[in-house]
Short mmCIF file of C-alpha atoms in Angstrom, two decimals:
data_model
loop_
_atom_site.label_atom_id
_atom_site.label_comp_id
_atom_site.label_asym_id
_atom_site.label_seq_id
_atom_site.Cartn_x
_atom_site.Cartn_y
_atom_site.Cartn_z
CA MET A 295 0.00 0.00 0.00
CA ASN A 296 1.10 3.51 -0.75
CA ILE A 297 -0.09 6.81 0.70
CA SER A 298 0.92 9.96 -1.12
CA GLN A 299 -0.16 13.54 -1.43
CA THR A 300 -2.13 14.16 -4.62
CA ARG A 301 -3.50 16.98 -6.69
CA ASN A 302 -5.31 14.59 -9.03
CA PHE A 303 -8.83 15.99 -8.73
CA ASN A 304 -10.20 13.33 -11.10
CA TRP A 305 -9.31 10.52 -8.69
CA VAL A 306 -10.58 12.41 -5.66
CA ALA A 307 -13.87 13.22 -7.41
CA LYS A 308 -14.36 9.58 -8.43
CA LEU A 309 -13.52 8.28 -4.96
CA ASN A 310 -15.88 10.82 -3.43
CA LYS A 311 -18.87 9.11 -5.06
CA TYR A 312 -19.09 6.43 -2.35
CA VAL A 313 -19.30 8.95 0.46
CA HIS A 314 -21.56 11.29 -1.47
CA ASP A 315 -24.00 8.48 -2.29
CA LEU A 316 -24.15 7.50 1.37
CA HIS A 317 -24.95 11.07 2.38
CA SER A 318 -27.53 11.60 -0.35
CA ASN A 319 -29.29 8.34 0.56
CA LEU A 320 -29.35 9.16 4.26
CA TYR A 321 -30.11 12.88 3.91
CA PRO A 322 -31.78 13.50 0.54
CA LYS A 323 -33.15 16.79 1.83
CA TYR A 324 -29.60 18.16 2.12
CA PHE A 325 -27.62 16.30 -0.56
CA LYS A 326 -28.30 16.15 -4.29
CA GLU A 327 -27.47 13.04 -6.28
CA TYR A 328 -23.81 12.63 -7.19
CA ASN A 329 -22.82 14.43 -10.37
CA TYR A 330 -19.25 13.68 -11.42
CA GLU A 331 -18.80 16.84 -13.50
CA ASN A 332 -19.95 19.12 -10.67
CA VAL A 333 -17.91 17.31 -8.03
CA LYS A 334 -14.85 17.28 -10.29
CA GLU A 335 -15.00 21.08 -10.66
CA VAL A 336 -15.23 21.53 -6.87
CA PHE A 337 -12.21 19.32 -6.23
CA LYS A 338 -10.32 20.90 -9.13
CA SER A 339 -10.38 24.20 -7.25
CA LEU A 340 -9.75 22.63 -3.83
CA VAL A 341 -6.64 20.61 -4.72
CA ASN A 342 -4.86 23.77 -5.83
CA ASN A 343 -5.74 25.63 -2.64
CA GLU A 344 -2.70 25.64 -0.34
CA SER A 345 -5.02 25.39 2.69
CA PHE A 346 -5.96 21.82 1.72
CA SER A 347 -3.95 18.61 1.49
CA PHE A 348 -5.26 15.49 -0.19
CA LEU A 349 -3.81 12.08 0.51
CA LEU A 350 -4.39 9.17 -1.85
CA LEU A 351 -4.31 5.53 -0.76
CA GLU A 352 -3.23 3.12 -3.49
CA ASP A 353 -2.60 -0.60 -3.59
CA ASN A 354 -1.04 -2.19 -6.66
CA GLU A 355 -1.49 1.16 -8.46
CA GLU A 356 -5.27 1.10 -7.79
CA ALA A 357 -6.73 4.13 -6.00
CA LEU A 358 -8.69 2.90 -2.97
CA GLY A 359 -9.44 6.03 -0.97
CA TYR A 360 -8.49 9.54 -0.05
CA ALA A 361 -8.34 11.81 2.95
#
């Protein structure tokens, strides 16, 4: 397993789907359905913000999660 800092907003946006779906199923009043293009644009701006750090967990070059 490998943990590294990332600025790859595409991976983060894809990995976010699992958490977003959980939230939208539990709290549909507050969360819209997952939309990759919208989420990707949000993370695109966040990964380049120096106030944020994104860590990517990979195993055998497969992205498994992020923090």
